[in-house]
Amino acid sequence: MEIEKEKIKHLAELGRIKLTEEEAGKFKKDVEEIVAFFDKLKEVEVRETDFDISSNASETISDEKKDSIGTGKEKKNFMEEEGGYLKIPKVF
């Protein structure tokens, strides 16, 4: 499927990406290959299938309380701890 270079430029604008003419040409080719792949997928015959891949899907696993952090080594890598929680520097 042929895709116009203007559509590639429009997609780049939507993604706030600046493309040179050379890059737009490369991405045009890449997008055409992707669209061609999806066109091939349309040709695949699909039939109803039972997707239950596990023979014991209805079984449940019992919840068991486990320590989430080890006893010492892991905690040594953190500078502060408060109320059983490890404190890290603010990200934002």
PDB file of N, CA and C in Angstrom:
ATOM      1  N   MET A   1       0.844  -1.175   0.000  1.00  0.00           N
ATOM      2  CA  MET A   1       0.000   0.000   0.000  1.00  0.00           C
ATOM      3  C   MET A   1       0.890   1.240   0.000  1.00  0.00           C
ATOM      4  N   GLU A   2       0.629   2.115  -0.898  1.00  0.00           N
ATOM      5  CA  GLU A   2       1.402   3.357  -1.030  1.00  0.00           C
ATOM      6  C   GLU A   2       0.896   4.383  -0.013  1.00  0.00           C
ATOM      7  N   ILE A   3       1.811   4.937   0.751  1.00  0.00           N
ATOM      8  CA  ILE A   3       1.470   5.967   1.735  1.00  0.00           C
ATOM      9  C   ILE A   3       2.143   7.263   1.315  1.00  0.00           C
ATOM     10  N   GLU A   4       1.379   8.325   1.342  1.00  0.00           N
ATOM     11  CA  GLU A   4       1.905   9.622   0.926  1.00  0.00           C
ATOM     12  C   GLU A   4       2.894  10.151   1.961  1.00  0.00           C
ATOM     13  N   LYS A   5       3.911  10.832   1.469  1.00  0.00           N
ATOM     14  CA  LYS A   5       4.927  11.409   2.347  1.00  0.00           C
ATOM     15  C   LYS A   5       4.307  12.455   3.280  1.00  0.00           C
ATOM     16  N   GLU A   6       3.247  13.106   2.817  1.00  0.00           N
ATOM     17  CA  GLU A   6       2.568  14.109   3.645  1.00  0.00           C
ATOM     18  C   GLU A   6       1.951  13.466   4.885  1.00  0.00           C
ATOM     19  N   LYS A   7       1.445  12.231   4.738  1.00  0.00           N
ATOM     20  CA  LYS A   7       0.882  11.530   5.897  1.00  0.00           C
ATOM     21  C   LYS A   7       1.978  11.207   6.908  1.00  0.00           C
ATOM     22  N   ILE A   8       3.151  10.852   6.429  1.00  0.00           N
ATOM     23  CA  ILE A   8       4.280  10.578   7.320  1.00  0.00           C
ATOM     24  C   ILE A   8       4.648  11.851   8.074  1.00  0.00           C
ATOM     25  N   LYS A   9       4.694  12.958   7.366  1.00  0.00           N
ATOM     26  CA  LYS A   9       5.011  14.235   8.014  1.00  0.00           C
ATOM     27  C   LYS A   9       3.945  14.599   9.038  1.00  0.00           C
ATOM     28  N   HIS A  10       2.678  14.308   8.718  1.00  0.00           N
ATOM     29  CA  HIS A  10       1.591  14.592   9.657  1.00  0.00           C
ATOM     30  C   HIS A  10       1.732  13.729  10.918  1.00  0.00           C
ATOM     31  N   LEU A  11       2.045  12.445  10.730  1.00  0.00           N
ATOM     32  CA  LEU A  11       2.270  11.561  11.878  1.00  0.00           C
ATOM     33  C   LEU A  11       3.427  12.065  12.733  1.00  0.00           C
ATOM     34  N   ALA A  12       4.473  12.532  12.091  1.00  0.00           N
ATOM     35  CA  ALA A  12       5.623  13.069  12.823  1.00  0.00           C
ATOM     36  C   ALA A  12       5.211  14.300  13.618  1.00  0.00           C
ATOM     37  N   GLU A  13       4.377  15.144  13.026  1.00  0.00           N
ATOM     38  CA  GLU A  13       3.889  16.323  13.745  1.00  0.00           C
ATOM     39  C   GLU A  13       3.091  15.920  14.969  1.00  0.00           C
ATOM     40  N   LEU A  14       2.212  14.928  14.810  1.00  0.00           N
ATOM     41  CA  LEU A  14       1.404  14.461  15.937  1.00  0.00           C
ATOM     42  C   LEU A  14       2.287  13.936  17.066  1.00  0.00           C
ATOM     43  N   GLY A  15       3.368  13.271  16.704  1.00  0.00           N
ATOM     44  CA  GLY A  15       4.300  12.753  17.697  1.00  0.00           C
ATOM     45  C   GLY A  15       5.344  13.762  18.121  1.00  0.00           C
ATOM     46  N   ARG A  16       5.218  14.976  17.587  1.00  0.00           N
ATOM     47  CA  ARG A  16       6.167  16.063  17.875  1.00  0.00           C
ATOM     48  C   ARG A  16       7.603  15.638  17.593  1.00  0.00           C
ATOM     49  N   ILE A  17       7.752  15.028  16.416  1.00  0.00           N
ATOM     50  CA  ILE A  17       9.059  14.568  15.956  1.00  0.00           C
ATOM     51  C   ILE A  17       9.432  15.383  14.724  1.00  0.00           C
ATOM     52  N   LYS A  18      10.640  15.896  14.703  1.00  0.00           N
ATOM     53  CA  LYS A  18      11.114  16.637  13.539  1.00  0.00           C
ATOM     54  C   LYS A  18      11.861  15.669  12.628  1.00  0.00           C
ATOM     55  N   LEU A  19      11.401  15.572  11.381  1.00  0.00           N
ATOM     56  CA  LEU A  19      12.020  14.674  10.415  1.00  0.00           C
ATOM     57  C   LEU A  19      12.590  15.464   9.247  1.00  0.00           C
ATOM     58  N   THR A  20      13.753  15.031   8.797  1.00  0.00           N
ATOM     59  CA  THR A  20      14.295  15.585   7.555  1.00  0.00           C
ATOM     60  C   THR A  20      13.600  14.872   6.394  1.00  0.00           C
ATOM     61  N   GLU A  21      13.800  15.363   5.183  1.00  0.00           N
ATOM     62  CA  GLU A  21      13.208  14.717   4.002  1.00  0.00           C
ATOM     63  C   GLU A  21      13.707  13.280   3.869  1.00  0.00           C
ATOM     64  N   GLU A  22      14.991  13.092   4.162  1.00  0.00           N
ATOM     65  CA  GLU A  22      15.581  11.753   4.073  1.00  0.00           C
ATOM     66  C   GLU A  22      14.944  10.812   5.097  1.00  0.00           C
ATOM     67  N   GLU A  23      14.781  11.294   6.334  1.00  0.00           N
ATOM     68  CA  GLU A  23      14.166  10.481   7.385  1.00  0.00           C
ATOM     69  C   GLU A  23      12.708  10.180   7.054  1.00  0.00           C
ATOM     70  N   ALA A  24      11.999  11.166   6.509  1.00  0.00           N
ATOM     71  CA  ALA A  24      10.597  10.957   6.130  1.00  0.00           C
ATOM     72  C   ALA A  24      10.491   9.863   5.074  1.00  0.00           C
ATOM     73  N   GLY A  25      11.430   9.842   4.140  1.00  0.00           N
ATOM     74  CA  GLY A  25      11.440   8.799   3.118  1.00  0.00           C
ATOM     75  C   GLY A  25      11.673   7.423   3.716  1.00  0.00           C
ATOM     76  N   LYS A  26      12.587   7.345   4.679  1.00  0.00           N
ATOM     77  CA  LYS A  26      12.880   6.071   5.337  1.00  0.00           C
ATOM     78  C   LYS A  26      11.665   5.585   6.120  1.00  0.00           C
ATOM     79  N   PHE A  27      11.046   6.491   6.889  1.00  0.00           N
ATOM     80  CA  PHE A  27       9.883   6.104   7.678  1.00  0.00           C
ATOM     81  C   PHE A  27       8.694   5.758   6.786  1.00  0.00           C
ATOM     82  N   LYS A  28       8.596   6.402   5.644  1.00  0.00           N
ATOM     83  CA  LYS A  28       7.537   6.086   4.680  1.00  0.00           C
ATOM     84  C   LYS A  28       7.656   4.627   4.263  1.00  0.00           C
ATOM     85  N   LYS A  29       8.881   4.216   3.947  1.00  0.00           N
ATOM     86  CA  LYS A  29       9.124   2.825   3.548  1.00  0.00           C
ATOM     87  C   LYS A  29       8.791   1.874   4.704  1.00  0.00           C
ATOM     88  N   ASP A  30       9.231   2.223   5.923  1.00  0.00           N
ATOM     89  CA  ASP A  30       8.967   1.377   7.091  1.00  0.00           C
ATOM     90  C   ASP A  30       7.470   1.230   7.354  1.00  0.00           C
ATOM     91  N   VAL A  31       6.736   2.340   7.289  1.00  0.00           N
ATOM     92  CA  VAL A  31       5.293   2.302   7.547  1.00  0.00           C
ATOM     93  C   VAL A  31       4.588   1.483   6.472  1.00  0.00           C
ATOM     94  N   GLU A  32       5.026   1.595   5.238  1.00  0.00           N
ATOM     95  CA  GLU A  32       4.434   0.796   4.160  1.00  0.00           C
ATOM     96  C   GLU A  32       4.640  -0.694   4.410  1.00  0.00           C
ATOM     97  N   GLU A  33       5.811  -1.074   4.917  1.00  0.00           N
ATOM     98  CA  GLU A  33       6.074  -2.482   5.235  1.00  0.00           C
ATOM     99  C   GLU A  33       5.181  -2.958   6.373  1.00  0.00           C
ATOM    100  N   ILE A  34       4.970  -2.110   7.367  1.00  0.00           N
ATOM    101  CA  ILE A  34       4.107  -2.467   8.501  1.00  0.00           C
ATOM    102  C   ILE A  34       2.668  -2.658   8.025  1.00  0.00           C
ATOM    103  N   VAL A  35       2.188  -1.737   7.208  1.00  0.00           N
ATOM    104  CA  VAL A  35       0.823  -1.835   6.686  1.00  0.00           C
ATOM    105  C   VAL A  35       0.680  -3.091   5.826  1.00  0.00           C
ATOM    106  N   ALA A  36       1.690  -3.408   5.031  1.00  0.00           N
ATOM    107  CA  ALA A  36       1.657  -4.617   4.202  1.00  0.00           C
ATOM    108  C   ALA A  36       1.566  -5.865   5.077  1.00  0.00           C
ATOM    109  N   PHE A  37       2.265  -5.864   6.202  1.00  0.00           N
ATOM    110  CA  PHE A  37       2.204  -6.998   7.120  1.00  0.00           C
ATOM    111  C   PHE A  37       0.791  -7.165   7.671  1.00  0.00           C
ATOM    112  N   PHE A  38       0.154  -6.049   8.058  1.00  0.00           N
ATOM    113  CA  PHE A  38      -1.209  -6.132   8.573  1.00  0.00           C
ATOM    114  C   PHE A  38      -2.182  -6.576   7.481  1.00  0.00           C
ATOM    115  N   ASP A  39      -1.915  -6.207   6.245  1.00  0.00           N
ATOM    116  CA  ASP A  39      -2.748  -6.681   5.139  1.00  0.00           C
ATOM    117  C   ASP A  39      -2.637  -8.198   4.999  1.00  0.00           C
ATOM    118  N   LYS A  40      -1.441  -8.741   5.219  1.00  0.00           N
ATOM    119  CA  LYS A  40      -1.260 -10.194   5.175  1.00  0.00           C
ATOM    120  C   LYS A  40      -2.044 -10.866   6.296  1.00  0.00           C
ATOM    121  N   LEU A  41      -2.081 -10.231   7.472  1.00  0.00           N
ATOM    122  CA  LEU A  41      -2.817 -10.811   8.594  1.00  0.00           C
ATOM    123  C   LEU A  41      -4.309 -10.919   8.295  1.00  0.00           C
ATOM    124  N   LYS A  42      -4.817 -10.010   7.483  1.00  0.00           N
ATOM    125  CA  LYS A  42      -6.240 -10.058   7.115  1.00  0.00           C
ATOM    126  C   LYS A  42      -6.565 -11.320   6.322  1.00  0.00           C
ATOM    127  N   GLU A  43      -5.573 -11.889   5.661  1.00  0.00           N
ATOM    128  CA  GLU A  43      -5.781 -13.074   4.831  1.00  0.00           C
ATOM    129  C   GLU A  43      -5.797 -14.366   5.645  1.00  0.00           C
ATOM    130  N   VAL A  44      -5.354 -14.320   6.881  1.00  0.00           N
ATOM    131  CA  VAL A  44      -5.259 -15.518   7.709  1.00  0.00           C
ATOM    132  C   VAL A  44      -6.662 -16.002   8.071  1.00  0.00           C
ATOM    133  N   GLU A  45      -6.879 -17.301   7.891  1.00  0.00           N
ATOM    134  CA  GLU A  45      -8.175 -17.878   8.237  1.00  0.00           C
ATOM    135  C   GLU A  45      -8.211 -18.120   9.747  1.00  0.00           C
ATOM    136  N   VAL A  46      -9.241 -17.607  10.371  1.00  0.00           N
ATOM    137  CA  VAL A  46      -9.374 -17.741  11.821  1.00  0.00           C
ATOM    138  C   VAL A  46     -10.628 -18.553  12.105  1.00  0.00           C
ATOM    139  N   ARG A  47     -10.513 -19.502  13.006  1.00  0.00           N
ATOM    140  CA  ARG A  47     -11.680 -20.285  13.388  1.00  0.00           C
ATOM    141  C   ARG A  47     -11.838 -20.239  14.898  1.00  0.00           C
ATOM    142  N   GLU A  48     -13.008 -20.595  15.371  1.00  0.00           N
ATOM    143  CA  GLU A  48     -13.276 -20.589  16.805  1.00  0.00           C
ATOM    144  C   GLU A  48     -12.351 -21.583  17.502  1.00  0.00           C
ATOM    145  N   THR A  49     -11.747 -21.157  18.591  1.00  0.00           N
ATOM    146  CA  THR A  49     -10.815 -21.994  19.329  1.00  0.00           C
ATOM    147  C   THR A  49     -11.013 -21.775  20.814  1.00  0.00           C
ATOM    148  N   ASP A  50     -10.823 -22.824  21.579  1.00  0.00           N
ATOM    149  CA  ASP A  50     -10.863 -22.705  23.030  1.00  0.00           C
ATOM    150  C   ASP A  50      -9.471 -22.260  23.470  1.00  0.00           C
ATOM    151  N   PHE A  51      -9.379 -21.086  24.053  1.00  0.00           N
ATOM    152  CA  PHE A  51      -8.089 -20.520  24.404  1.00  0.00           C
ATOM    153  C   PHE A  51      -7.639 -20.863  25.818  1.00  0.00           C
ATOM    154  N   ASP A  52      -8.280 -21.809  26.473  1.00  0.00           N
ATOM    155  CA  ASP A  52      -7.884 -22.211  27.815  1.00  0.00           C
ATOM    156  C   ASP A  52      -6.623 -23.061  27.701  1.00  0.00           C
ATOM    157  N   ILE A  53      -5.472 -22.460  27.976  1.00  0.00           N
ATOM    158  CA  ILE A  53      -4.212 -23.182  27.794  1.00  0.00           C
ATOM    159  C   ILE A  53      -3.795 -23.948  29.039  1.00  0.00           C
ATOM    160  N   SER A  54      -4.482 -23.723  30.130  1.00  0.00           N
ATOM    161  CA  SER A  54      -4.125 -24.385  31.374  1.00  0.00           C
ATOM    162  C   SER A  54      -5.190 -25.412  31.725  1.00  0.00           C
ATOM    163  N   SER A  55      -4.755 -26.618  32.062  1.00  0.00           N
ATOM    164  CA  SER A  55      -5.726 -27.650  32.425  1.00  0.00           C
ATOM    165  C   SER A  55      -6.317 -27.399  33.805  1.00  0.00           C
ATOM    166  N   ASN A  56      -5.625 -26.614  34.626  1.00  0.00           N
ATOM    167  CA  ASN A  56      -6.117 -26.342  35.974  1.00  0.00           C
ATOM    168  C   ASN A  56      -6.439 -24.858  36.146  1.00  0.00           C
ATOM    169  N   ALA A  57      -7.067 -24.269  35.151  1.00  0.00           N
ATOM    170  CA  ALA A  57      -7.341 -22.832  35.164  1.00  0.00           C
ATOM    171  C   ALA A  57      -8.297 -22.441  36.273  1.00  0.00           C
ATOM    172  N   SER A  58      -9.163 -23.360  36.693  1.00  0.00           N
ATOM    173  CA  SER A  58     -10.138 -23.008  37.719  1.00  0.00           C
ATOM    174  C   SER A  58      -9.581 -23.163  39.135  1.00  0.00           C
ATOM    175  N   GLU A  59      -8.412 -23.754  39.272  1.00  0.00           N
ATOM    176  CA  GLU A  59      -7.815 -23.904  40.595  1.00  0.00           C
ATOM    177  C   GLU A  59      -7.291 -22.568  41.086  1.00  0.00           C
ATOM    178  N   THR A  60      -7.333 -22.388  42.388  1.00  0.00           N
ATOM    179  CA  THR A  60      -6.818 -21.150  42.963  1.00  0.00           C
ATOM    180  C   THR A  60      -5.555 -21.439  43.755  1.00  0.00           C
ATOM    181  N   ILE A  61      -4.784 -20.419  43.938  1.00  0.00           N
ATOM    182  CA  ILE A  61      -3.555 -20.534  44.712  1.00  0.00           C
ATOM    183  C   ILE A  61      -3.799 -19.856  46.048  1.00  0.00           C
ATOM    184  N   SER A  62      -3.437 -20.541  47.115  1.00  0.00           N
ATOM    185  CA  SER A  62      -3.670 -19.944  48.432  1.00  0.00           C
ATOM    186  C   SER A  62      -2.673 -18.812  48.666  1.00  0.00           C
ATOM    187  N   ASP A  63      -3.173 -17.753  49.299  1.00  0.00           N
ATOM    188  CA  ASP A  63      -2.324 -16.613  49.619  1.00  0.00           C
ATOM    189  C   ASP A  63      -1.523 -16.914  50.872  1.00  0.00           C
ATOM    190  N   GLU A  64      -0.249 -16.687  50.793  1.00  0.00           N
ATOM    191  CA  GLU A  64       0.616 -16.869  51.944  1.00  0.00           C
ATOM    192  C   GLU A  64       1.398 -15.597  52.157  1.00  0.00           C
ATOM    193  N   LYS A  65       1.454 -15.152  53.394  1.00  0.00           N
ATOM    194  CA  LYS A  65       2.196 -13.939  53.703  1.00  0.00           C
ATOM    195  C   LYS A  65       3.685 -14.277  53.692  1.00  0.00           C
ATOM    196  N   LYS A  66       4.431 -13.482  52.933  1.00  0.00           N
ATOM    197  CA  LYS A  66       5.876 -13.652  52.869  1.00  0.00           C
ATOM    198  C   LYS A  66       6.518 -12.290  53.023  1.00  0.00           C
ATOM    199  N   ASP A  67       7.719 -12.267  53.566  1.00  0.00           N
ATOM    200  CA  ASP A  67       8.444 -11.005  53.659  1.00  0.00           C
ATOM    201  C   ASP A  67       8.792 -10.548  52.252  1.00  0.00           C
ATOM    202  N   SER A  68       8.516  -9.278  51.981  1.00  0.00           N
ATOM    203  CA  SER A  68       8.796  -8.779  50.647  1.00  0.00           C
ATOM    204  C   SER A  68      10.254  -8.372  50.488  1.00  0.00           C
ATOM    205  N   ILE A  69      10.903  -8.055  51.578  1.00  0.00           N
ATOM    206  CA  ILE A  69      12.307  -7.656  51.535  1.00  0.00           C
ATOM    207  C   ILE A  69      13.067  -8.537  52.514  1.00  0.00           C
ATOM    208  N   GLY A  70      14.243  -8.953  52.114  1.00  0.00           N
ATOM    209  CA  GLY A  70      15.055  -9.814  52.958  1.00  0.00           C
ATOM    210  C   GLY A  70      15.401  -9.169  54.291  1.00  0.00           C
ATOM    211  N   THR A  71      16.116  -9.892  55.085  1.00  0.00           N
ATOM    212  CA  THR A  71      16.382  -9.436  56.443  1.00  0.00           C
ATOM    213  C   THR A  71      17.456  -8.379  56.556  1.00  0.00           C
ATOM    214  N   GLY A  72      18.429  -8.341  55.697  1.00  0.00           N
ATOM    215  CA  GLY A  72      19.498  -7.391  55.930  1.00  0.00           C
ATOM    216  C   GLY A  72      20.189  -6.831  54.712  1.00  0.00           C
ATOM    217  N   LYS A  73      20.637  -7.692  53.834  1.00  0.00           N
ATOM    218  CA  LYS A  73      21.453  -7.235  52.711  1.00  0.00           C
ATOM    219  C   LYS A  73      20.755  -6.168  51.877  1.00  0.00           C
ATOM    220  N   GLU A  74      19.501  -6.389  51.558  1.00  0.00           N
ATOM    221  CA  GLU A  74      18.778  -5.454  50.705  1.00  0.00           C
ATOM    222  C   GLU A  74      18.602  -4.106  51.387  1.00  0.00           C
ATOM    223  N   LYS A  75      18.321  -4.133  52.669  1.00  0.00           N
ATOM    224  CA  LYS A  75      18.072  -2.893  53.407  1.00  0.00           C
ATOM    225  C   LYS A  75      19.337  -2.053  53.554  1.00  0.00           C
ATOM    226  N   LYS A  76      20.490  -2.675  53.509  1.00  0.00           N
ATOM    227  CA  LYS A  76      21.744  -1.937  53.655  1.00  0.00           C
ATOM    228  C   LYS A  76      21.985  -0.986  52.488  1.00  0.00           C
ATOM    229  N   ASN A  77      21.348  -1.239  51.350  1.00  0.00           N
ATOM    230  CA  ASN A  77      21.525  -0.388  50.179  1.00  0.00           C
ATOM    231  C   ASN A  77      20.710   0.898  50.248  1.00  0.00           C
ATOM    232  N   PHE A  78      19.821   1.013  51.216  1.00  0.00           N
ATOM    233  CA  PHE A  78      18.989   2.199  51.355  1.00  0.00           C
ATOM    234  C   PHE A  78      19.480   3.038  52.523  1.00  0.00           C
ATOM    235  N   MET A  79      19.396   4.351  52.340  1.00  0.00           N
ATOM    236  CA  MET A  79      19.904   5.253  53.366  1.00  0.00           C
ATOM    237  C   MET A  79      18.959   5.363  54.555  1.00  0.00           C
ATOM    238  N   GLU A  80      17.642   5.337  54.279  1.00  0.00           N
ATOM    239  CA  GLU A  80      16.685   5.540  55.355  1.00  0.00           C
ATOM    240  C   GLU A  80      15.585   4.495  55.328  1.00  0.00           C
ATOM    241  N   GLU A  81      15.043   4.255  56.516  1.00  0.00           N
ATOM    242  CA  GLU A  81      13.907   3.365  56.667  1.00  0.00           C
ATOM    243  C   GLU A  81      12.971   4.010  57.675  1.00  0.00           C
ATOM    244  N   GLU A  82      11.678   3.918  57.393  1.00  0.00           N
ATOM    245  CA  GLU A  82      10.713   4.519  58.310  1.00  0.00           C
ATOM    246  C   GLU A  82       9.477   3.634  58.371  1.00  0.00           C
ATOM    247  N   GLY A  83       9.133   3.169  59.553  1.00  0.00           N
ATOM    248  CA  GLY A  83       7.932   2.361  59.735  1.00  0.00           C
ATOM    249  C   GLY A  83       7.940   1.070  58.939  1.00  0.00           C
ATOM    250  N   GLY A  84       9.091   0.489  58.756  1.00  0.00           N
ATOM    251  CA  GLY A  84       9.183  -0.750  58.000  1.00  0.00           C
ATOM    252  C   GLY A  84       9.263  -0.546  56.495  1.00  0.00           C
ATOM    253  N   TYR A  85       9.192   0.724  56.050  1.00  0.00           N
ATOM    254  CA  TYR A  85       9.285   1.043  54.626  1.00  0.00           C
ATOM    255  C   TYR A  85      10.642   1.658  54.323  1.00  0.00           C
ATOM    256  N   LEU A  86      11.140   1.431  53.130  1.00  0.00           N
ATOM    257  CA  LEU A  86      12.404   2.012  52.718  1.00  0.00           C
ATOM    258  C   LEU A  86      12.134   3.354  52.065  1.00  0.00           C
ATOM    259  N   LYS A  87      12.881   4.380  52.463  1.00  0.00           N
ATOM    260  CA  LYS A  87      12.691   5.721  51.916  1.00  0.00           C
ATOM    261  C   LYS A  87      13.681   5.936  50.778  1.00  0.00           C
ATOM    262  N   ILE A  88      13.175   6.531  49.713  1.00  0.00           N
ATOM    263  CA  ILE A  88      14.018   6.854  48.569  1.00  0.00           C
ATOM    264  C   ILE A  88      13.889   8.338  48.273  1.00  0.00           C
ATOM    265  N   PRO A  89      14.826   8.920  47.531  1.00  0.00           N
ATOM    266  CA  PRO A  89      14.707  10.338  47.183  1.00  0.00           C
ATOM    267  C   PRO A  89      13.471  10.574  46.314  1.00  0.00           C
ATOM    268  N   LYS A  90      12.902  11.777  46.423  1.00  0.00           N
ATOM    269  CA  LYS A  90      11.738  12.124  45.617  1.00  0.00           C
ATOM    270  C   LYS A  90      12.113  12.113  44.142  1.00  0.00           C
ATOM    271  N   VAL A  91      11.197  11.626  43.329  1.00  0.00           N
ATOM    272  CA  VAL A  91      11.439  11.546  41.897  1.00  0.00           C
ATOM    273  C   VAL A  91      10.976  12.819  41.208  1.00  0.00           C
ATOM    274  N   PHE A  92       9.856  13.362  41.643  1.00  0.00           N
ATOM    275  CA  PHE A  92       9.308  14.567  41.015  1.00  0.00           C
ATOM    276  C   PHE A  92       9.473  15.754  41.927  1.00  0.00           C
TER     277      PHE A  92
END
